PDB file of C-alpha atoms and ligand atoms in Angstrom:
ATOM      1  CA  UNK A   1    -202.943  30.437 165.087  1.00 45.00           C
ATOM      2  CA  UNK A   2    -200.803  27.411 165.232  1.00 47.00           C
ATOM      3  CA  UNK A   3    -200.299  25.642 168.156  1.00 45.00           C
ATOM      4  CA  UNK A   4    -196.599  26.178 168.217  1.00 46.00           C
ATOM      5  CA  UNK A   5    -196.988  29.981 168.403  1.00 47.00           C
ATOM      6  CA  UNK A   6    -199.815  29.885 170.977  1.00 47.00           C
ATOM      7  CA  UNK A   7    -197.686  28.001 173.279  1.00 43.00           C
ATOM      8  CA  UNK A   8    -193.958  29.183 172.873  1.00 48.00           C
ATOM      9  CA  UNK A   9    -192.932  26.621 175.687  1.00 49.00           C
ATOM     10  CA  UNK A  10    -192.950  23.140 174.408  1.00 54.00           C
ATOM     11  CA  UNK A  11    -194.906  20.132 176.038  1.00 50.00           C
ATOM     12  CA  UNK A  12    -191.383  18.351 176.463  1.00 53.00           C
ATOM     13  CA  UNK A  13    -189.735  21.653 178.240  1.00 49.00           C
ATOM     14  CA  UNK A  14    -193.005  22.019 180.383  1.00 46.00           C
ATOM     15  CA  UNK A  15    -192.739  18.132 181.535  1.00 49.00           C
ATOM     16  CA  UNK A  16    -188.774  18.447 182.185  1.00 49.00           C
ATOM     17  CA  UNK A  17    -189.125  21.665 184.083  1.00 48.00           C
ATOM     18  CA  UNK A  18    -191.833  20.199 186.070  1.00 48.00           C
ATOM     19  CA  UNK A  19    -189.635  16.900 186.923  1.00 47.00           C
ATOM     20  CA  UNK A  20    -186.597  19.197 187.999  1.00 48.00           C
ATOM     21  CA  UNK A  21    -188.759  20.995 190.021  1.00 49.00           C
ATOM     22  CA  UNK A  22    -190.367  17.875 191.692  1.00 46.00           C
ATOM     23  CA  UNK A  23    -186.933  16.444 192.265  1.00 50.00           C
ATOM     24  CA  UNK A  24    -185.762  19.661 193.936  1.00 50.00           C
ATOM     25  CA  UNK A  25    -188.766  19.621 196.234  1.00 54.00           C
ATOM     26  CA  UNK A  26    -187.887  16.353 197.309  1.00 62.00           C
ATOM     27  CA  UNK A  27    -184.297  16.788 197.983  1.00 64.00           C
ATOM     28  CA  UNK A  28    -183.581  17.228 201.831  1.00 67.00           C
ATOM     29  CA  UNK A  29    -182.631  21.123 202.747  1.00 66.00           C
ATOM     30  CA  UNK A  30    -178.827  20.305 203.269  1.00 67.00           C
ATOM     31  CA  UNK A  31    -178.512  18.733 199.846  1.00 70.00           C
ATOM     32  CA  UNK A  32    -180.232  21.938 198.005  1.00 64.00           C
ATOM     33  CA  UNK A  33    -178.133  24.174 200.368  1.00 66.00           C
ATOM     34  CA  UNK A  34    -174.776  22.131 199.307  1.00 65.00           C
ATOM     35  CA  UNK A  35    -175.866  22.445 195.486  1.00 67.00           C
ATOM     36  CA  UNK A  36    -176.412  26.251 195.848  1.00 67.00           C
ATOM     37  CA  UNK A  37    -172.761  26.613 197.587  1.00 59.00           C
ATOM     38  CA  UNK A  38    -171.580  24.747 194.751  1.00 62.00           C
ATOM     39  CA  UNK A  39    -172.999  27.231 191.910  1.00 65.00           C
ATOM     40  CA  UNK A  40    -171.598  30.287 194.204  1.00 67.00           C
ATOM     41  CA  UNK A  41    -167.941  29.247 193.750  1.00 75.00           C
ATOM     42  CA  UNK A  42    -165.649  32.027 194.612  1.00 79.00           C
ATOM     43  CA  UNK A  43    -163.896  33.445 191.473  1.00 79.00           C
ATOM     44  CA  UNK A  44    -159.906  33.131 191.567  1.00 86.00           C
ATOM     45  CA  UNK A  45    -157.927  35.645 193.324  1.00 92.00           C
ATOM     46  CA  UNK A  46    -154.420  36.173 193.390  1.00 95.00           C
ATOM     47  CA  UNK A  47    -151.895  38.436 195.242  1.00 97.00           C
ATOM     48  CA  UNK A  48    -150.247  40.963 193.285  1.00 98.00           C
ATOM     49  CA  UNK A  49    -147.484  43.731 194.170  1.00 98.00           C
ATOM     50  CA  UNK A  50    -147.439  46.927 192.322  1.00 98.00           C
ATOM     51  CA  UNK A  51    -145.449  49.976 192.829  1.00 98.00           C
ATOM     52  CA  UNK A  52    -148.096  52.878 192.298  1.00 98.00           C
ATOM     53  CA  UNK A  53    -146.610  56.132 192.461  1.00 98.00           C
ATOM     54  CA  UNK A  54    -143.393  55.007 194.259  1.00 98.00           C
ATOM     55  CA  UNK A  55    -145.508  53.073 196.787  1.00 98.00           C
ATOM     56  CA  UNK A  56    -145.221  49.278 197.293  1.00 98.00           C
ATOM     57  CA  UNK A  57    -149.086  48.200 197.238  1.00 98.00           C
ATOM     58  CA  UNK A  58    -149.697  44.376 197.591  1.00 98.00           C
ATOM     59  CA  UNK A  59    -153.299  43.550 196.757  1.00 98.00           C
ATOM     60  CA  UNK A  60    -155.476  40.607 196.563  1.00 97.00           C
ATOM     61  CA  UNK A  61    -157.562  40.705 193.179  1.00 97.00           C
ATOM     62  CA  UNK A  62    -159.899  38.733 191.219  1.00 96.00           C
ATOM     63  CA  UNK A  63    -157.931  37.892 188.213  1.00 96.00           C
ATOM     64  CA  UNK A  64    -160.331  39.667 186.198  1.00 96.00           C
ATOM     65  CA  UNK A  65    -159.760  43.242 187.743  1.00 98.00           C
ATOM     66  CA  UNK A  66    -158.403  45.709 185.262  1.00 98.00           C
ATOM     67  CA  UNK A  67    -155.309  47.851 186.238  1.00 98.00           C
ATOM     68  CA  UNK A  68    -157.947  50.791 185.838  1.00 98.00           C
ATOM     69  CA  UNK A  69    -160.524  49.194 188.256  1.00 98.00           C
ATOM     70  CA  UNK A  70    -157.576  48.035 190.460  1.00 98.00           C
ATOM     71  CA  UNK A  71    -156.239  51.900 190.616  1.00 98.00           C
ATOM     72  CA  UNK A  72    -159.954  53.411 191.213  1.00 98.00           C
ATOM     73  CA  UNK A  73    -161.583  50.835 193.494  1.00 98.00           C
ATOM     74  CA  UNK A  74    -158.995  48.867 195.249  1.00 98.00           C
ATOM     75  CA  UNK A  75    -156.564  51.741 195.894  1.00 98.00           C
ATOM     76  CA  UNK A  76    -158.702  54.508 195.875  1.00 98.00           C
ATOM     77  CA  UNK A  77    -156.680  56.702 193.324  1.00 98.00           C
ATOM     78  CA  UNK A  78    -159.781  58.065 191.334  1.00 98.00           C
ATOM     79  CA  UNK A  79    -157.578  60.556 189.559  1.00 98.00           C
ATOM     80  CA  UNK A  80    -157.604  57.999 186.608  1.00 98.00           C
ATOM     81  CA  UNK A  81    -160.744  58.010 184.590  1.00 98.00           C
ATOM     82  CA  UNK A  82    -163.121  55.626 183.347  1.00 98.00           C
ATOM     83  CA  UNK A  83    -164.710  56.945 179.835  1.00 98.00           C
ATOM     84  CA  UNK A  84    -165.173  54.161 177.411  1.00 98.00           C
ATOM     85  CA  UNK A  85    -163.791  51.087 179.210  1.00 98.00           C
ATOM     86  CA  UNK A  86    -163.103  49.671 175.690  1.00 97.00           C
ATOM     87  CA  UNK A  87    -159.632  51.382 174.985  1.00 98.00           C
ATOM     88  CA  UNK A  88    -161.324  54.017 172.837  1.00 98.00           C
ATOM     89  CA  UNK A  89    -161.093  57.376 174.453  1.00 98.00           C
ATOM     90  CA  UNK A  90    -157.384  57.308 176.379  1.00 98.00           C
ATOM     91  CA  UNK A  91    -159.336  58.713 179.511  1.00 98.00           C
ATOM     92  CA  UNK A  92    -157.812  55.848 181.475  1.00 98.00           C
ATOM     93  CA  UNK A  93    -154.123  56.282 180.472  1.00 98.00           C
ATOM     94  CA  UNK A  94    -151.213  55.723 182.955  1.00 98.00           C
ATOM     95  CA  UNK A  95    -147.645  55.150 182.755  1.00 98.00           C
ATOM     96  CA  UNK A  96    -146.423  51.645 183.129  1.00 98.00           C
ATOM     97  CA  UNK A  97    -142.490  51.761 183.651  1.00 98.00           C
ATOM     98  CA  UNK A  98    -142.608  55.071 181.701  1.00 96.00           C
ATOM     99  CA  UNK A  99    -144.658  53.911 178.694  1.00 97.00           C
ATOM    100  CA  UNK A 100    -148.265  55.165 178.361  1.00 98.00           C
ATOM    101  CA  UNK A 101    -150.922  52.258 178.865  1.00 98.00           C
ATOM    102  CA  UNK A 102    -154.733  52.377 178.568  1.00 98.00           C
ATOM    103  CA  UNK A 103    -155.565  50.915 182.024  1.00 98.00           C
ATOM    104  CA  UNK A 104    -158.777  49.377 180.961  1.00 98.00           C
ATOM    105  CA  UNK A 105    -157.330  46.934 178.633  1.00 98.00           C
ATOM    106  CA  UNK A 106    -154.943  45.666 180.873  1.00 98.00           C
ATOM    107  CA  UNK A 107    -155.240  43.286 183.571  1.00 98.00           C
ATOM    108  CA  UNK A 108    -153.649  44.422 186.978  1.00 98.00           C
ATOM    109  CA  UNK A 109    -152.410  40.952 187.652  1.00 97.00           C
ATOM    110  CA  UNK A 110    -150.049  41.400 184.265  1.00 97.00           C
ATOM    111  CA  UNK A 111    -148.344  44.080 186.174  1.00 98.00           C
ATOM    112  CA  UNK A 112    -146.412  42.240 189.410  1.00 98.00           C
ATOM    113  CA  UNK A 113    -143.759  44.461 190.154  1.00 98.00           C
ATOM    114  CA  UNK A 114    -144.389  47.041 187.627  1.00 98.00           C
ATOM    115  CA  UNK A 115    -143.860  50.691 188.162  1.00 98.00           C
ATOM    116  CA  UNK A 116    -147.357  52.907 187.516  1.00 98.00           C
ATOM    117  CA  UNK A 117    -147.468  56.477 187.519  1.00 98.00           C
ATOM    118  CA  UNK A 118    -150.958  58.190 187.852  1.00 98.00           C
ATOM    119  CA  UNK A 119    -151.797  61.718 187.725  1.00 98.00           C
ATOM    120  CA  UNK A 120    -151.803  61.670 191.151  1.00 97.00           C
ATOM    121  CA  UNK A 121    -148.114  60.626 191.141  1.00 98.00           C
ATOM    122  CA  UNK A 122    -146.740  63.258 188.551  1.00 97.00           C
ATOM    123  CA  UNK A 123    -147.491  66.452 190.921  1.00 94.00           C
ATOM    124  CA  UNK A 124    -149.601  67.924 193.785  1.00 93.00           C
ATOM    125  CA  UNK A 125    -151.749  70.732 193.703  1.00 92.00           C
ATOM    126  CA  UNK A 126    -148.903  73.115 195.292  1.00 94.00           C
ATOM    127  CA  UNK A 127    -145.873  71.317 193.031  1.00 96.00           C
ATOM    128  CA  UNK A 128    -147.635  70.982 189.860  1.00 98.00           C
ATOM    129  CA  UNK A 129    -145.804  68.678 186.916  1.00 98.00           C
ATOM    130  CA  UNK A 130    -144.563  71.065 184.535  1.00 98.00           C
ATOM    131  CA  UNK A 131    -147.271  69.544 181.877  1.00 98.00           C
ATOM    132  CA  UNK A 132    -149.876  70.170 184.638  1.00 98.00           C
ATOM    133  CA  UNK A 133    -148.767  73.786 185.212  1.00 98.00           C
ATOM    134  CA  UNK A 134    -148.835  74.052 181.221  1.00 98.00           C
ATOM    135  CA  UNK A 135    -152.067  72.674 180.616  1.00 98.00           C
ATOM    136  CA  UNK A 136    -153.304  75.494 183.333  1.00 98.00           C
ATOM    137  CA  UNK A 137    -151.191  78.186 181.473  1.00 98.00           C
ATOM    138  CA  UNK A 138    -152.944  77.320 178.517  1.00 98.00           C
ATOM    139  CA  UNK A 139    -156.384  76.080 179.378  1.00 97.00           C
ATOM    140  CA  UNK A 140    -155.826  73.044 178.032  1.00 98.00           C
ATOM    141  CA  UNK A 141    -158.761  71.705 179.230  1.00 97.00           C
ATOM    142  CA  UNK A 142    -162.800  72.677 179.790  1.00 96.00           C
ATOM    143  CA  UNK A 143    -164.564  69.655 182.037  1.00 98.00           C
ATOM    144  CA  UNK A 144    -161.322  68.020 182.841  1.00 98.00           C
ATOM    145  CA  UNK A 145    -162.530  64.800 182.465  1.00 98.00           C
ATOM    146  CA  UNK A 146    -160.043  63.443 179.976  1.00 98.00           C
ATOM    147  CA  UNK A 147    -157.782  65.648 181.539  1.00 98.00           C
ATOM    148  CA  UNK A 148    -155.603  62.781 183.720  1.00 98.00           C
ATOM    149  CA  UNK A 149    -155.161  60.881 180.817  1.00 98.00           C
ATOM    150  CA  UNK A 150    -154.079  63.573 178.544  1.00 98.00           C
ATOM    151  CA  UNK A 151    -151.623  64.907 180.817  1.00 98.00           C
ATOM    152  CA  UNK A 152    -150.070  61.080 181.581  1.00 98.00           C
ATOM    153  CA  UNK A 153    -150.023  60.731 177.833  1.00 98.00           C
ATOM    154  CA  UNK A 154    -148.507  63.977 177.130  1.00 98.00           C
ATOM    155  CA  UNK A 155    -145.564  63.436 179.347  1.00 98.00           C
ATOM    156  CA  UNK A 156    -144.962  59.926 177.770  1.00 98.00           C
ATOM    157  CA  UNK A 157    -145.118  61.290 174.674  1.00 98.00           C
ATOM    158  CA  UNK A 158    -142.472  63.525 175.015  1.00 98.00           C
ATOM    159  CA  UNK A 159    -140.001  61.015 176.491  1.00 97.00           C
ATOM    160  CA  UNK A 160    -140.771  58.884 173.350  1.00 97.00           C
ATOM    161  CA  UNK A 161    -139.649  61.387 171.221  1.00 97.00           C
ATOM    162  CA  UNK A 162    -136.633  62.195 173.297  1.00 96.00           C
ATOM    163  CA  UNK A 163    -135.977  58.330 173.277  1.00 95.00           C
ATOM    164  CA  UNK A 164    -136.349  58.321 169.271  1.00 95.00           C
ATOM    165  CA  UNK A 165    -139.323  56.009 169.258  1.00 96.00           C
ATOM    166  CA  UNK A 166    -140.788  56.838 165.802  1.00 95.00           C
ATOM    167  CA  UNK A 167    -144.188  57.194 165.025  1.00 96.00           C
ATOM    168  CA  UNK A 168    -146.638  56.837 162.136  1.00 94.00           C
ATOM    169  CA  UNK A 169    -145.871  60.190 160.920  1.00 96.00           C
ATOM    170  CA  UNK A 170    -142.076  60.076 161.401  1.00 95.00           C
ATOM    171  CA  UNK A 171    -140.203  60.824 157.885  1.00 91.00           C
ATOM    172  CA  UNK A 172    -136.762  60.257 158.482  1.00 92.00           C
ATOM    173  CA  UNK A 173    -136.091  57.128 160.859  1.00 92.00           C
ATOM    174  CA  UNK A 174    -132.439  58.435 160.867  1.00 91.00           C
ATOM    175  CA  UNK A 175    -132.713  61.784 161.755  1.00 92.00           C
ATOM    176  CA  UNK A 176    -132.889  63.249 165.077  1.00 92.00           C
ATOM    177  CA  UNK A 177    -136.301  62.951 166.515  1.00 92.00           C
ATOM    178  CA  UNK A 178    -137.942  66.310 166.915  1.00 94.00           C
ATOM    179  CA  UNK A 179    -141.366  67.251 169.089  1.00 96.00           C
ATOM    180  CA  UNK A 180    -143.284  68.794 165.894  1.00 96.00           C
ATOM    181  CA  UNK A 181    -146.734  69.873 166.095  1.00 96.00           C
ATOM    182  CA  UNK A 182    -147.554  66.574 163.734  1.00 96.00           C
ATOM    183  CA  UNK A 183    -145.409  64.590 166.037  1.00 97.00           C
ATOM    184  CA  UNK A 184    -147.186  65.371 168.841  1.00 97.00           C
ATOM    185  CA  UNK A 185    -150.677  65.237 167.811  1.00 97.00           C
ATOM    186  CA  UNK A 186    -150.371  61.864 165.778  1.00 97.00           C
ATOM    187  CA  UNK A 187    -149.173  60.408 169.050  1.00 98.00           C
ATOM    188  CA  UNK A 188    -151.839  62.067 171.235  1.00 98.00           C
ATOM    189  CA  UNK A 189    -154.510  61.246 168.651  1.00 97.00           C
ATOM    190  CA  UNK A 190    -155.796  58.119 170.941  1.00 97.00           C
ATOM    191  CA  UNK A 191    -156.773  60.911 173.833  1.00 98.00           C
ATOM    192  CA  UNK A 192    -160.147  62.003 172.866  1.00 98.00           C
ATOM    193  CA  UNK A 193    -161.402  65.180 174.407  1.00 98.00           C
ATOM    194  CA  UNK A 194    -165.127  65.867 173.925  1.00 97.00           C
ATOM    195  CA  UNK A 195    -164.706  69.495 174.797  1.00 97.00           C
ATOM    196  CA  UNK A 196    -162.210  69.972 172.030  1.00 97.00           C
ATOM    197  CA  UNK A 197    -159.361  71.316 173.900  1.00 97.00           C
ATOM    198  CA  UNK A 198    -157.193  69.966 171.298  1.00 97.00           C
ATOM    199  CA  UNK A 199    -155.161  73.171 169.949  1.00 97.00           C
ATOM    200  CA  UNK A 200    -154.581  74.397 173.731  1.00 98.00           C
ATOM    201  CA  UNK A 201    -153.269  70.755 174.625  1.00 98.00           C
ATOM    202  CA  UNK A 202    -150.876  70.951 171.524  1.00 97.00           C
ATOM    203  CA  UNK A 203    -149.946  74.286 172.896  1.00 98.00           C
ATOM    204  CA  UNK A 204    -149.029  73.153 176.376  1.00 98.00           C
ATOM    205  CA  UNK A 205    -146.906  69.983 175.067  1.00 98.00           C
ATOM    206  CA  UNK A 206    -145.191  72.512 172.955  1.00 98.00           C
ATOM    207  CA  UNK A 207    -144.553  74.766 175.943  1.00 97.00           C
ATOM    208  CA  UNK A 208    -143.202  71.742 177.750  1.00 98.00           C
ATOM    209  CA  UNK A 209    -141.214  70.600 174.955  1.00 97.00           C
ATOM    210  CA  UNK A 210    -139.337  73.776 174.443  1.00 94.00           C
ATOM    211  CA  UNK A 211    -138.576  74.253 178.075  1.00 86.00           C
TER     212      UNK A 211
HETATM  213  S1  FES B 301    -161.610  54.275 179.542  1.00 50.17           S
HETATM  214 FE1  FES B 301    -159.921  53.078 178.819  1.00 50.17          FE
HETATM  215  S2  FES B 301    -159.497  53.774 176.755  1.00 50.17           S
HETATM  216 FE2  FES B 301    -161.499  54.663 177.423  1.00 50.17          FE
HETATM  217  S1  FES B 302    -161.881  68.738 178.659  1.00 50.17           S
HETATM  218 FE1  FES B 302    -163.897  67.814 178.743  1.00 50.17          FE
HETATM  219  S2  FES B 302    -163.619  65.887 177.695  1.00 50.17           S
HETATM  220 FE2  FES B 302    -161.496  67.097 177.514  1.00 50.17          FE
END
């Protein structure tokens, strides 16, 4: 076996590491401490004001905190779920100024002054939002993990259709937009349900759209 394979660390590396250790060992304790403090510099944080479910919230956040983590970890609104944390499942969907957003893909500091609506802001157990009531009526969930995201998305989807915003399956851009089964299913395609409650979710949405 060659020397390089038997000793994966080179002689030069060993000498360099040894020299650094000796140098550190010769430093006074206060200098070592100062070096450690310098290495553990606090991450940058900023103040951000969000209007969450109609309530003004002033937060001090690390600039890398996502809107999802701000809601769950800093505000305590755990209704919004973390599924993939990569923009692939839609479990984290909330509405920002009336439009649906994957909150795991959006930094909280980008939303200064924005109006955020989470599942907690749509209805309460005693006064359900019509979409929440329709999900219950049509059995639009099983485990329920994807449900807050599904409901926020469904509410925003019907508003999109009402505003005439076209989708990938819209045939006639000049005709009045209708909440057809195809339109709703296409627009909900970013919300994954591992339990496969899709047909019941579509029925719930159709019920609200008709209502
Ligand atoms: S957790 Fe955001 S898309 Fe999956
Ligand atoms: S209800 Fe279980 S993942 Fe959708």
